[in-house]
Tab-separated table of C-alpha atoms in Angstrom:
chain	number	residue	atom	x	y	z
A	1172	UNK	CA	0.000	0.000	0.000
A	1173	UNK	CA	2.533	2.534	1.143
A	1174	UNK	CA	6.236	2.626	0.670
A	1175	UNK	CA	9.117	4.162	2.529
A	1176	UNK	CA	11.531	6.611	0.993
A	1177	UNK	CA	12.081	5.546	-2.608
A	1178	UNK	CA	15.392	7.243	-3.294
A	1179	UNK	CA	18.445	8.213	-1.285
A	1180	UNK	CA	20.707	11.050	-2.428
A	1181	UNK	CA	23.956	9.453	-1.310
A	1182	UNK	CA	25.574	6.305	-0.028
A	1183	UNK	CA	26.593	6.946	3.562
A	1184	UNK	CA	28.273	3.622	4.196
A	1185	UNK	CA	30.129	0.866	2.403
A	1186	UNK	CA	28.525	-0.680	-0.630
A	1187	UNK	CA	27.684	0.298	-4.193
A	1188	UNK	CA	27.716	4.003	-4.973
A	1189	UNK	CA	24.367	5.724	-5.310
A	1190	UNK	CA	23.462	7.304	-8.676
A	1191	UNK	CA	24.096	10.758	-7.182
A	1192	UNK	CA	27.550	9.793	-5.965
A	1193	UNK	CA	28.437	8.264	-9.324
A	1194	UNK	CA	27.259	11.387	-11.129
A	1195	UNK	CA	29.242	13.695	-8.854
A	1196	UNK	CA	32.350	11.544	-9.072
A	1197	UNK	CA	32.134	11.334	-12.846
A	1198	UNK	CA	31.635	15.089	-13.265
A	1199	UNK	CA	34.585	15.827	-10.966
A	1200	UNK	CA	36.995	13.577	-12.834
A	1201	UNK	CA	35.821	14.930	-16.192
A	1202	UNK	CA	36.631	18.423	-14.897
A	1203	UNK	CA	40.054	17.321	-13.654
A	1204	UNK	CA	40.770	15.645	-17.000
A	1205	UNK	CA	39.813	18.776	-18.948
A	1206	UNK	CA	41.946	21.069	-16.771
A	1207	UNK	CA	44.886	18.631	-17.018
A	1208	UNK	CA	44.557	18.453	-20.812
A	1209	UNK	CA	44.513	22.265	-21.051
A	1210	UNK	CA	47.586	22.523	-18.815
A	1211	UNK	CA	49.496	19.976	-20.862
A	1212	UNK	CA	48.568	21.723	-24.095
A	1213	UNK	CA	49.525	25.141	-22.681
A	1214	UNK	CA	52.873	23.963	-21.350
A	1215	UNK	CA	54.847	25.595	-18.566
A	1216	UNK	CA	54.134	27.440	-16.322
A	1217	UNK	CA	50.931	26.028	-14.837
A	1218	UNK	CA	48.239	28.647	-15.326
A	1219	UNK	CA	44.947	26.784	-14.825
A	1220	UNK	CA	45.402	24.391	-11.902
A	1221	UNK	CA	43.387	26.713	-9.629
A	1222	UNK	CA	40.283	25.591	-11.549
A	1223	UNK	CA	40.710	22.135	-9.987
A	1224	UNK	CA	39.241	23.476	-6.732
A	1225	UNK	CA	35.832	23.226	-8.397
A	1226	UNK	CA	36.055	19.406	-8.464
A	1227	UNK	CA	35.476	18.755	-4.715
A	1228	UNK	CA	32.728	21.410	-4.583
A	1229	UNK	CA	31.001	19.807	-7.563
A	1230	UNK	CA	31.131	16.418	-5.826
A	1231	UNK	CA	29.917	17.878	-2.514
A	1232	UNK	CA	26.540	18.696	-4.058
A	1233	UNK	CA	25.779	15.014	-4.709
A	1234	UNK	CA	28.120	12.640	-2.882
A	1235	UNK	CA	29.132	11.780	0.672
A	1236	UNK	CA	31.970	13.556	2.434
A	1237	UNK	CA	34.279	10.545	2.031
A	1238	UNK	CA	33.979	10.702	-1.739
A	1239	UNK	CA	34.461	14.482	-1.631
A	1240	UNK	CA	37.648	13.986	0.382
A	1241	UNK	CA	38.953	11.471	-2.138
A	1242	UNK	CA	38.234	13.819	-5.054
A	1243	UNK	CA	39.844	16.724	-3.199
A	1244	UNK	CA	42.991	14.746	-2.436
A	1245	UNK	CA	43.215	13.690	-6.082
A	1246	UNK	CA	42.806	17.310	-7.207
A	1247	UNK	CA	45.425	18.524	-4.719
A	1248	UNK	CA	47.887	15.812	-5.773
A	1249	UNK	CA	47.303	16.588	-9.434
A	1250	UNK	CA	47.809	20.304	-8.833
A	1251	UNK	CA	50.982	19.626	-6.870
A	1252	UNK	CA	52.229	17.442	-9.709
A	1253	UNK	CA	51.798	20.266	-12.214
A	1254	UNK	CA	53.508	22.664	-9.775
A	1255	UNK	CA	56.536	20.386	-9.434
A	1256	UNK	CA	56.611	20.018	-13.239
A	1257	UNK	CA	57.715	23.638	-13.452
A	1258	UNK	CA	61.433	24.386	-13.517
A	1259	UNK	CA	60.999	26.650	-10.506
A	1260	UNK	CA	57.859	26.659	-8.418
A	1261	UNK	CA	56.332	30.136	-8.583
A	1262	UNK	CA	54.392	31.775	-5.745
A	1263	UNK	CA	51.069	31.889	-7.724
A	1264	UNK	CA	51.339	28.159	-8.365
A	1265	UNK	CA	51.980	27.457	-4.675
A	1266	UNK	CA	48.967	29.596	-3.721
A	1267	UNK	CA	46.812	27.738	-6.271
A	1268	UNK	CA	47.748	24.334	-4.791
A	1269	UNK	CA	47.092	25.628	-1.268
A	1270	UNK	CA	43.741	26.954	-2.485
A	1271	UNK	CA	42.792	23.508	-3.791
A	1272	UNK	CA	43.627	21.954	-0.398
A	1273	UNK	CA	41.648	24.645	1.461
A	1274	UNK	CA	38.731	24.280	-0.932
A	1275	UNK	CA	38.782	20.528	-0.340
A	1276	UNK	CA	38.481	21.042	3.417
A	1277	UNK	CA	35.537	23.429	2.965
A	1278	UNK	CA	33.822	21.081	0.503
A	1279	UNK	CA	34.237	18.115	2.878
A	1280	UNK	CA	32.694	20.101	5.737
A	1281	UNK	CA	29.824	21.205	3.497
A	1282	UNK	CA	29.168	17.643	2.327
A	1283	UNK	CA	29.207	16.358	5.921
A	1284	UNK	CA	26.599	18.922	7.004
A	1285	UNK	CA	24.430	18.215	3.941
A	1286	UNK	CA	24.716	14.474	4.543
A	1287	UNK	CA	23.579	14.773	8.165
A	1288	UNK	CA	20.620	16.913	7.137
A	1289	UNK	CA	19.663	14.494	4.360
A	1290	UNK	CA	19.845	11.550	6.770
A	1291	UNK	CA	17.614	13.403	9.239
A	1292	UNK	CA	15.075	14.199	6.525
A	1293	UNK	CA	15.118	10.605	5.275
A	1294	UNK	CA	14.553	9.315	8.790
A	1295	UNK	CA	11.643	11.691	9.320
A	1296	UNK	CA	10.142	10.557	6.021
A	1297	UNK	CA	10.487	6.926	7.049
A	1298	UNK	CA	8.845	7.610	10.402
A	1299	UNK	CA	6.022	9.507	8.691
A	1300	UNK	CA	5.430	6.645	6.277
A	1301	UNK	CA	5.396	4.116	9.115
A	1302	UNK	CA	2.927	6.343	10.958
A	1303	UNK	CA	0.637	6.441	7.953
A	1304	UNK	CA	0.895	2.684	7.498
A	1305	UNK	CA	-0.277	2.341	11.089
A	1306	UNK	CA	-3.192	4.673	10.345
A	1307	UNK	CA	-4.220	3.076	7.034
A	1308	UNK	CA	-4.484	-0.626	7.635
A	1309	UNK	CA	-4.592	-2.971	4.630
A	1310	UNK	CA	-8.113	-3.780	3.437
A	1311	UNK	CA	-9.579	-7.004	2.109
A	1312	UNK	CA	-9.495	-9.148	0.234
A	1313	UNK	CA	-12.881	-10.044	1.760
A	1314	UNK	CA	-14.948	-8.048	4.237
A	1315	UNK	CA	-18.293	-9.693	4.921
A	1316	UNK	CA	-20.020	-10.310	1.598
A	1317	UNK	CA	-17.817	-7.777	-0.207
A	1318	UNK	CA	-14.555	-8.201	-2.066
A	1319	UNK	CA	-12.530	-5.101	-1.202
A	1320	UNK	CA	-9.234	-3.574	-2.377
A	1321	UNK	CA	-7.641	-0.214	-1.619
A	1322	UNK	CA	-4.801	1.857	-3.033
A	1323	UNK	CA	-3.076	5.042	-1.934
A	1324	UNK	CA	-1.403	7.051	-4.711
A	1325	UNK	CA	0.874	9.771	-3.392
A	1326	UNK	CA	1.754	12.978	-5.179
A	1327	UNK	CA	5.033	13.100	-3.218
A	1328	UNK	CA	8.072	11.573	-4.871
A	1329	UNK	CA	9.949	10.689	-1.684
A	1330	UNK	CA	7.339	9.352	0.716
A	1331	UNK	CA	3.678	8.656	0.646
A	1332	UNK	CA	2.243	10.879	3.317
A	1333	UNK	CA	-1.008	12.764	3.380
A	1334	UNK	CA	-4.451	13.123	4.853
A	1335	UNK	CA	-6.528	10.777	2.709
A	1336	UNK	CA	-8.135	7.978	4.716
A	1337	UNK	CA	-10.212	4.839	4.320
A	1338	UNK	CA	-11.430	1.893	6.367
A	1339	UNK	CA	-13.793	-1.076	6.065
A	1340	UNK	CA	-15.167	-3.008	9.041
A	1341	UNK	CA	-17.626	-5.864	9.407
A	1342	UNK	CA	-20.057	-4.756	12.128
A	1343	UNK	CA	-23.315	-6.098	13.562
A	1344	UNK	CA	-25.051	-3.581	11.284
A	1345	UNK	CA	-23.365	-4.819	8.124
A	1346	UNK	CA	-20.136	-3.970	6.340
A	1347	UNK	CA	-19.323	-0.312	6.839
A	1348	UNK	CA	-16.747	1.697	4.923
A	1349	UNK	CA	-15.490	5.248	5.103
A	1350	UNK	CA	-13.347	7.271	2.725
A	1351	UNK	CA	-12.248	10.795	3.558
A	1352	UNK	CA	-9.897	13.613	2.771
A	1353	UNK	CA	-8.370	15.882	5.399
A	1354	UNK	CA	-7.753	19.464	4.388
A	1355	UNK	CA	-3.986	19.977	4.174
A	1356	UNK	CA	-0.941	17.700	4.010
A	1357	UNK	CA	1.873	16.385	6.123
A	1358	UNK	CA	1.938	15.181	9.713
A	1359	UNK	CA	-0.917	17.449	10.847
A	1360	UNK	CA	-3.146	15.872	8.207
A	1361	UNK	CA	-2.047	12.373	9.242
A	1362	UNK	CA	-2.782	13.228	12.879
A	1363	UNK	CA	-6.326	14.342	12.037
A	1364	UNK	CA	-6.847	11.310	9.791
A	1365	UNK	CA	-5.813	9.052	12.676
A	1366	UNK	CA	-8.334	10.805	14.938
A	1367	UNK	CA	-11.146	10.321	12.420
A	1368	UNK	CA	-10.274	6.675	11.810
A	1369	UNK	CA	-9.848	5.949	15.510
A	1370	UNK	CA	-13.284	7.401	16.225
A	1371	UNK	CA	-14.820	5.604	13.259
A	1372	UNK	CA	-13.436	2.216	14.271
A	1373	UNK	CA	-15.194	2.656	17.585
A	1374	UNK	CA	-18.543	4.208	16.682
A	1375	UNK	CA	-19.084	2.051	13.575
A	1376	UNK	CA	-19.687	-0.860	15.936
A	1377	UNK	CA	-21.794	1.151	18.384
A	1378	UNK	CA	-24.251	3.195	16.294
A	1379	UNK	CA	-27.083	1.546	14.418
A	1380	UNK	CA	-27.687	4.597	12.199
A	1381	UNK	CA	-25.036	6.039	9.868
A	1382	UNK	CA	-26.308	9.521	10.699
A	1383	UNK	CA	-25.357	8.943	14.329
A	1384	UNK	CA	-21.898	7.831	13.168
A	1385	UNK	CA	-21.572	11.098	11.228
A	1386	UNK	CA	-22.575	13.094	14.301
A	1387	UNK	CA	-19.929	11.395	16.445
A	1388	UNK	CA	-17.229	11.882	13.807
A	1389	UNK	CA	-18.171	15.537	13.415
A	1390	UNK	CA	-17.687	16.083	17.138
A	1391	UNK	CA	-14.308	14.344	17.036
A	1392	UNK	CA	-13.166	16.573	14.164
A	1393	UNK	CA	-14.518	19.752	15.752
A	1394	UNK	CA	-12.570	19.049	18.948
A	1395	UNK	CA	-9.328	18.508	17.055
A	1396	UNK	CA	-9.092	21.198	14.342
A	1397	UNK	CA	-9.156	24.936	13.817
A	1398	UNK	CA	-12.010	26.986	12.426
A	1399	UNK	CA	-10.898	26.509	8.811
A	1400	UNK	CA	-10.019	22.808	8.963
A	1401	UNK	CA	-12.388	20.073	7.917
A	1402	UNK	CA	-12.664	16.517	6.602
A	1403	UNK	CA	-14.771	15.503	3.616
A	1404	UNK	CA	-16.087	11.967	3.944
A	1405	UNK	CA	-18.447	9.407	2.454
A	1406	UNK	CA	-19.769	6.560	4.614
A	1407	UNK	CA	-21.150	3.371	3.100
A	1408	UNK	CA	-23.066	0.522	4.679
A	1409	UNK	CA	-23.959	-2.791	3.009
A	1410	UNK	CA	-26.488	-4.930	4.826
A	1411	UNK	CA	-28.177	-7.861	3.152
A	1412	UNK	CA	-27.654	-6.449	-0.324
A	1413	UNK	CA	-28.935	-2.979	0.590
A	1414	UNK	CA	-26.443	-0.160	0.154
A	1415	UNK	CA	-26.775	2.995	2.257
A	1416	UNK	CA	-24.572	6.035	1.598
A	1417	UNK	CA	-24.215	9.291	3.509
A	1418	UNK	CA	-22.023	12.026	2.063
A	1419	UNK	CA	-20.327	14.911	3.854
A	1420	UNK	CA	-18.982	17.148	1.084
A	1421	UNK	CA	-17.143	14.278	-0.606
A	1422	UNK	CA	-17.072	13.203	-4.273
A	1423	UNK	CA	-19.969	10.766	-4.820
A	1424	UNK	CA	-19.069	7.070	-5.206
A	1425	UNK	CA	-19.448	5.452	-8.613
A	1426	UNK	CA	-21.643	2.363	-8.994
A	1427	UNK	CA	-20.540	0.049	-11.806
A	1428	UNK	CA	-23.364	-2.184	-13.008
A	1429	UNK	CA	-23.545	-4.201	-16.246
A	1430	UNK	CA	-21.320	-1.794	-18.182
A	1431	UNK	CA	-22.940	1.372	-16.805
A	1432	UNK	CA	-21.308	3.871	-14.443
A	1433	UNK	CA	-23.742	5.595	-12.067
A	1434	UNK	CA	-22.617	8.462	-9.787
A	1435	UNK	CA	-24.413	8.011	-6.453
A	1436	UNK	CA	-25.126	11.659	-5.733
A	1437	UNK	CA	-26.585	12.394	-2.270
A	1438	UNK	CA	-30.267	13.410	-2.024
A	1439	UNK	CA	-29.129	16.750	-0.587
A	1440	UNK	CA	-25.683	18.337	-0.187
A	1441	UNK	CA	-24.069	18.395	3.243
A	1442	UNK	CA	-20.928	20.171	4.496
A	1443	UNK	CA	-17.765	18.308	5.549
A	1444	UNK	CA	-17.090	16.937	9.004
A	1445	UNK	CA	-16.277	19.786	11.341
A	1446	UNK	CA	-19.147	21.942	10.058
A	1447	UNK	CA	-22.030	20.034	11.712
A	1448	UNK	CA	-23.324	18.243	8.597
A	1449	UNK	CA	-26.952	17.127	8.453
A	1450	UNK	CA	-26.964	14.218	6.019
A	1451	UNK	CA	-29.709	12.437	4.127
A	1452	UNK	CA	-28.984	8.801	3.249
A	1453	UNK	CA	-29.151	7.427	-0.269
A	1454	UNK	CA	-30.300	3.807	-0.475
A	1455	UNK	CA	-29.640	1.424	-3.380
A	1456	UNK	CA	-30.362	-2.256	-3.878
A	1457	UNK	CA	-27.239	-4.138	-4.945
A	1458	UNK	CA	-27.042	-6.908	-7.513
A	1459	UNK	CA	-24.374	-9.644	-7.461
A	1460	UNK	CA	-21.398	-8.398	-9.491
A	1461	UNK	CA	-22.012	-4.718	-8.749
A	1462	UNK	CA	-18.849	-2.754	-8.013
A	1463	UNK	CA	-18.547	0.506	-6.099
A	1464	UNK	CA	-15.608	2.903	-6.417
A	1465	UNK	CA	-14.869	5.241	-3.523
A	1466	UNK	CA	-12.222	7.900	-4.170
A	1467	UNK	CA	-10.877	11.213	-2.940
A	1468	UNK	CA	-10.909	14.450	-4.919
A	1469	UNK	CA	-7.339	13.971	-6.145
A	1470	UNK	CA	-8.805	11.650	-8.783
A	1471	UNK	CA	-11.284	14.265	-9.960
A	1472	UNK	CA	-8.578	16.939	-10.081
A	1473	UNK	CA	-5.996	14.898	-12.013
A	1474	UNK	CA	-5.449	16.585	-15.362
A	1475	UNK	CA	-3.024	17.199	-18.188
A	1476	UNK	CA	-2.994	20.314	-20.349
A	1477	UNK	CA	-6.130	21.492	-18.550
A	1478	UNK	CA	-8.093	18.317	-19.403
A	1479	UNK	CA	-9.341	16.283	-16.452
A	1480	UNK	CA	-8.992	12.517	-16.275
A	1481	UNK	CA	-12.252	11.026	-17.667
A	1482	UNK	CA	-13.034	8.867	-14.655
A	1483	UNK	CA	-16.690	8.172	-15.408
A	1484	UNK	CA	-16.059	7.465	-19.106
A	1485	UNK	CA	-13.258	4.991	-18.479
A	1486	UNK	CA	-14.324	3.512	-15.133
A	1487	UNK	CA	-16.022	0.402	-16.486
A	1488	UNK	CA	-13.214	-0.498	-18.918
A	1489	UNK	CA	-10.613	-0.061	-16.195
A	1490	UNK	CA	-12.434	-1.389	-13.143
A	1491	UNK	CA	-14.871	-3.949	-14.506
A	1492	UNK	CA	-12.416	-6.781	-15.155
A	1493	UNK	CA	-10.537	-9.307	-13.055
A	1494	UNK	CA	-10.443	-8.922	-9.287
A	1495	UNK	CA	-11.031	-5.634	-7.514
A	1496	UNK	CA	-7.263	-5.424	-7.001
A	1497	UNK	CA	-6.722	-5.843	-10.748
A	1498	UNK	CA	-9.206	-3.060	-11.419
A	1499	UNK	CA	-7.465	-0.584	-9.109
A	1500	UNK	CA	-4.082	-1.459	-10.627
A	1501	UNK	CA	-5.466	-0.683	-14.098
A	1502	UNK	CA	-6.948	2.601	-12.894
A	1503	UNK	CA	-3.681	3.684	-11.289
A	1504	UNK	CA	-1.690	2.839	-14.424
A	1505	UNK	CA	-4.080	4.777	-16.660
A	1506	UNK	CA	-4.138	7.721	-14.265
A	1507	UNK	CA	-0.356	8.009	-13.941
A	1508	UNK	CA	-0.004	7.755	-17.708
A	1509	UNK	CA	-2.647	10.469	-18.184
A	1510	UNK	CA	-0.863	12.996	-15.930
A	1511	UNK	CA	2.626	11.927	-17.124
A	1512	UNK	CA	3.519	10.915	-13.585
A	1513	UNK	CA	2.814	14.330	-12.044
A	1514	UNK	CA	-0.061	14.458	-9.559
A	1515	UNK	CA	-1.112	17.594	-7.701
A	1516	UNK	CA	-2.789	15.776	-4.817
A	1517	UNK	CA	-2.809	12.412	-3.088
A	1518	UNK	CA	-5.496	9.942	-4.118
A	1519	UNK	CA	-7.148	7.224	-2.046
A	1520	UNK	CA	-9.108	4.539	-3.895
A	1521	UNK	CA	-11.364	1.791	-2.552
A	1522	UNK	CA	-13.105	-0.652	-4.886
A	1523	UNK	CA	-15.673	-3.141	-3.583
A	1524	UNK	CA	-17.655	-5.859	-5.307
A	1525	UNK	CA	-20.907	-7.287	-3.998
A	1526	UNK	CA	-20.710	-11.040	-4.316
A	1527	UNK	CA	-24.184	-11.808	-2.982
A	1528	UNK	CA	-25.687	-12.453	0.416
A	1529	UNK	CA	-23.628	-14.426	2.851
A	1530	UNK	CA	-24.277	-18.121	2.760
A	1531	UNK	CA	-26.180	-19.459	5.725
A	1532	UNK	CA	-23.911	-20.791	8.390
A	1533	UNK	CA	-23.774	-24.575	8.564
A	1534	UNK	CA	-23.819	-26.360	11.881
A	1535	UNK	CA	-20.549	-28.142	12.459
A	1536	UNK	CA	-20.856	-31.896	12.951
A	1537	UNK	CA	-19.002	-33.136	16.060
A	1538	UNK	CA	-16.055	-35.365	15.231
A	1539	UNK	CA	-17.621	-38.349	16.936
A	1540	UNK	CA	-20.632	-38.141	14.618
A	1541	UNK	CA	-18.687	-37.836	11.350
A	1542	UNK	CA	-19.226	-41.505	10.495
A	1543	UNK	CA	-22.935	-41.283	11.243
A	1544	UNK	CA	-23.254	-38.119	9.152
A	1545	UNK	CA	-21.586	-39.757	6.168
A	1546	UNK	CA	-23.690	-42.928	6.297
């Protein structure tokens, strides 16, 4: 579902060099080779060795301090070699070699500071991703009579972290699901999402009416946010083939049935959680094979060249085949291709399929009556 930091800018320990370190090392040695070739072509005295000080600074932008030190020592040794090549070492040449050594020391210090900061940022990103994984538990593959799959698509290149949320629980009142979107990003959004999900996981088992669940969640949000913060959410309940939906300012779910895509708009609009929504349920009768897509507004806002992703037009072709997990994988692939890999907002997706009413429970035959039952 979620991943930790995908890329690291340097290799801090032993092992293969990172792409950044290889790039910095290659650029530095290309520079040293060019300066050396110019010096050899120009002949004595050495006029250009001072340019070698750029090599460790160029490496410091991408590589670890150890690699910067190695490049700096190579540049200093090369500069000293050209200085000793002269018949008599001149003062400007001596100053140039000393400048390379001093520049190396500064570049090493700069790389060490940058490396520590990058390690701290990477660790914070890892902790944030772990925190979100704890908030968003994996769904499915089966919840009650529903096949369920979920995906979280992050707009952030380094770590998937945001305020989109989802959950599905099998309660005495049927299978209940929620999908929501917290205003904002980062750890504050994850904190509020965890509050909403923590409250939902409790009240979904306690309240017989989805409107009462909404009221409890609204109170939890109101106690935890400022005046301008809110959470859009859609709550879904499936009980015996009857689907009930309440919507608090969230994009309406899409019902996929026999090749048709039906937006399940609420009977009346309601504000998000945090603004005391008064919701009116929408009730639908499900048929075996029906699929329902729940999503956050990042899907509706995904666009390229000003043209929005045609979710409703392509939903059946993308989501109506294979398992629900296959459908979400197809949707994500098509979406990323549409926006050329550049999303403006995180997207949470939940796809469920109604497989029919639960089979009646069979009474287990005690082991000592197995022979009698088979005869």
